[in-house]
């Protein structure tokens, strides 16, 4: 009986020692690898190809990788972000409205449309431009053209961007209407999609004028495309948006990462002048332009 008792006691000791070692190993693994065993969070960032898709990937890829690392640290579990680039505005809007993407960067008109489709979509932050929320669009003509004012475009051909583009359609049409020009007053007009295609088509003489964002206009001029600005007009900067299903915790983390001055080097890769807090009211004048353009 004593031998059996002694054997049992030694076995218990070994079991207790093993249990302690196992507990210690688990504790060390948690300390050394805090994300081990925690569910991975997969997020999808959505946008559309307002410029070349390769340019879109080049621009957003590094920032999304940085954002992924920051969220991993903040949430205590692995976060991966995949980019989804839709070929047109409609598809991107639908994907954010129905939650196929978790957050996105849209133009103002696209934000207004997705907000109409799903009122629970919300603004994370708004891109800054020299400390403000405004930047320019351009109605461009060939360098050698004789046009001096928008009114001179009556009877001419015009290239718009996408049918849902803030600059490429709605604001441009509103300003043409203010100059006394409707669609019936143009010899022809069409929607070419991307801003760079519009500028190149005008430079090639395929259209008398076209609407595009100023940054793309300046890039084309620097490349030697023979276009000049006939008219400049203001637009509000782009919002980054959270889908209705994205938790407030995650969207708040994203906003904090975007506006933190310590992250400026990374943020400037997608927003040269950083981000500002924004509200739905910032886009009211675009709503008015969209309504006005129905008369075009």
PDB file of N, CA and C in Angstrom, residues 18-37:
ATOM      1  N   UNK A  18       4.053  19.226 -14.855  1.00  0.00           N
ATOM      2  CA  UNK A  18       3.742  19.332 -16.282  1.00  0.00           C
ATOM      3  C   UNK A  18       2.677  20.399 -16.539  1.00  0.00           C
ATOM      4  N   UNK A  19       1.680  20.409 -15.663  1.00  0.00           N
ATOM      5  CA  UNK A  19       0.608  21.390 -15.821  1.00  0.00           C
ATOM      6  C   UNK A  19       1.143  22.805 -15.678  1.00  0.00           C
ATOM      7  N   UNK A  20       2.057  22.969 -14.724  1.00  0.00           N
ATOM      8  CA  UNK A  20       2.643  24.298 -14.525  1.00  0.00           C
ATOM      9  C   UNK A  20       3.477  24.715 -15.726  1.00  0.00           C
ATOM     10  N   UNK A  21       4.246  23.770 -16.248  1.00  0.00           N
ATOM     11  CA  UNK A  21       5.057  24.063 -17.419  1.00  0.00           C
ATOM     12  C   UNK A  21       4.186  24.416 -18.620  1.00  0.00           C
ATOM     13  N   UNK A  22       3.097  23.659 -18.775  1.00  0.00           N
ATOM     14  CA  UNK A  22       2.184  23.924 -19.881  1.00  0.00           C
ATOM     15  C   UNK A  22       1.561  25.306 -19.736  1.00  0.00           C
ATOM     16  N   UNK A  23       1.146  25.640 -18.519  1.00  0.00           N
ATOM     17  CA  UNK A  23       0.557  26.952 -18.255  1.00  0.00           C
ATOM     18  C   UNK A  23       1.554  28.063 -18.561  1.00  0.00           C
ATOM     19  N   UNK A  24       2.832  27.830 -18.130  1.00  0.00           N
ATOM     20  CA  UNK A  24       3.879  28.823 -18.374  1.00  0.00           C
ATOM     21  C   UNK A  24       4.127  29.004 -19.862  1.00  0.00           C
ATOM     22  N   UNK A  25       4.134  27.883 -20.598  1.00  0.00           N
ATOM     23  CA  UNK A  25       4.355  27.955 -22.045  1.00  0.00           C
ATOM     24  C   UNK A  25       3.242  28.749 -22.730  1.00  0.00           C
ATOM     25  N   UNK A  26       2.003  28.510 -22.307  1.00  0.00           N
ATOM     26  CA  UNK A  26       0.867  29.237 -22.888  1.00  0.00           C
ATOM     27  C   UNK A  26       0.974  30.725 -22.576  1.00  0.00           C
ATOM     28  N   UNK A  27       1.348  31.026 -21.315  1.00  0.00           N
ATOM     29  CA  UNK A  27       1.482  32.416 -20.906  1.00  0.00           C
ATOM     30  C   UNK A  27       2.559  33.131 -21.711  1.00  0.00           C
ATOM     31  N   UNK A  28       3.698  32.454 -21.902  1.00  0.00           N
ATOM     32  CA  UNK A  28       4.784  33.040 -22.685  1.00  0.00           C
ATOM     33  C   UNK A  28       4.378  33.265 -24.137  1.00  0.00           C
ATOM     34  N   UNK A  29       3.627  32.318 -24.702  1.00  0.00           N
ATOM     35  CA  UNK A  29       3.191  32.459 -26.098  1.00  0.00           C
ATOM     36  C   UNK A  29       2.249  33.635 -26.253  1.00  0.00           C
ATOM     37  N   UNK A  30       1.397  33.852 -25.238  1.00  0.00           N
ATOM     38  CA  UNK A  30       0.470  34.988 -25.294  1.00  0.00           C
ATOM     39  C   UNK A  30       1.231  36.298 -25.211  1.00  0.00           C
ATOM     40  N   UNK A  31       2.261  36.318 -24.332  1.00  0.00           N
ATOM     41  CA  UNK A  31       3.050  37.536 -24.182  1.00  0.00           C
ATOM     42  C   UNK A  31       3.889  37.832 -25.417  1.00  0.00           C
ATOM     43  N   UNK A  32       4.450  36.770 -25.996  1.00  0.00           N
ATOM     44  CA  UNK A  32       5.314  36.952 -27.160  1.00  0.00           C
ATOM     45  C   UNK A  32       4.525  37.106 -28.448  1.00  0.00           C
ATOM     46  N   UNK A  33       3.386  36.434 -28.528  1.00  0.00           N
ATOM     47  CA  UNK A  33       2.566  36.472 -29.733  1.00  0.00           C
ATOM     48  C   UNK A  33       1.114  36.771 -29.335  1.00  0.00           C
ATOM     49  N   UNK A  34       0.838  38.040 -28.994  1.00  0.00           N
ATOM     50  CA  UNK A  34      -0.477  38.384 -28.458  1.00  0.00           C
ATOM     51  C   UNK A  34      -1.628  38.133 -29.412  1.00  0.00           C
ATOM     52  N   UNK A  35      -1.360  38.048 -30.703  1.00  0.00           N
ATOM     53  CA  UNK A  35      -2.437  37.836 -31.677  1.00  0.00           C
ATOM     54  C   UNK A  35      -2.702  36.365 -31.968  1.00  0.00           C
ATOM     55  N   UNK A  36      -1.861  35.480 -31.345  1.00  0.00           N
ATOM     56  CA  UNK A  36      -1.975  34.055 -31.632  1.00  0.00           C
ATOM     57  C   UNK A  36      -3.350  33.539 -31.185  1.00  0.00           C
ATOM     58  N   UNK A  37      -4.034  32.896 -32.065  1.00  0.00           N
ATOM     59  CA  UNK A  37      -5.309  32.286 -31.719  1.00  0.00           C
ATOM     60  C   UNK A  37      -6.491  33.228 -31.802  1.00  0.00           C
TER      61      UNK A  37
END
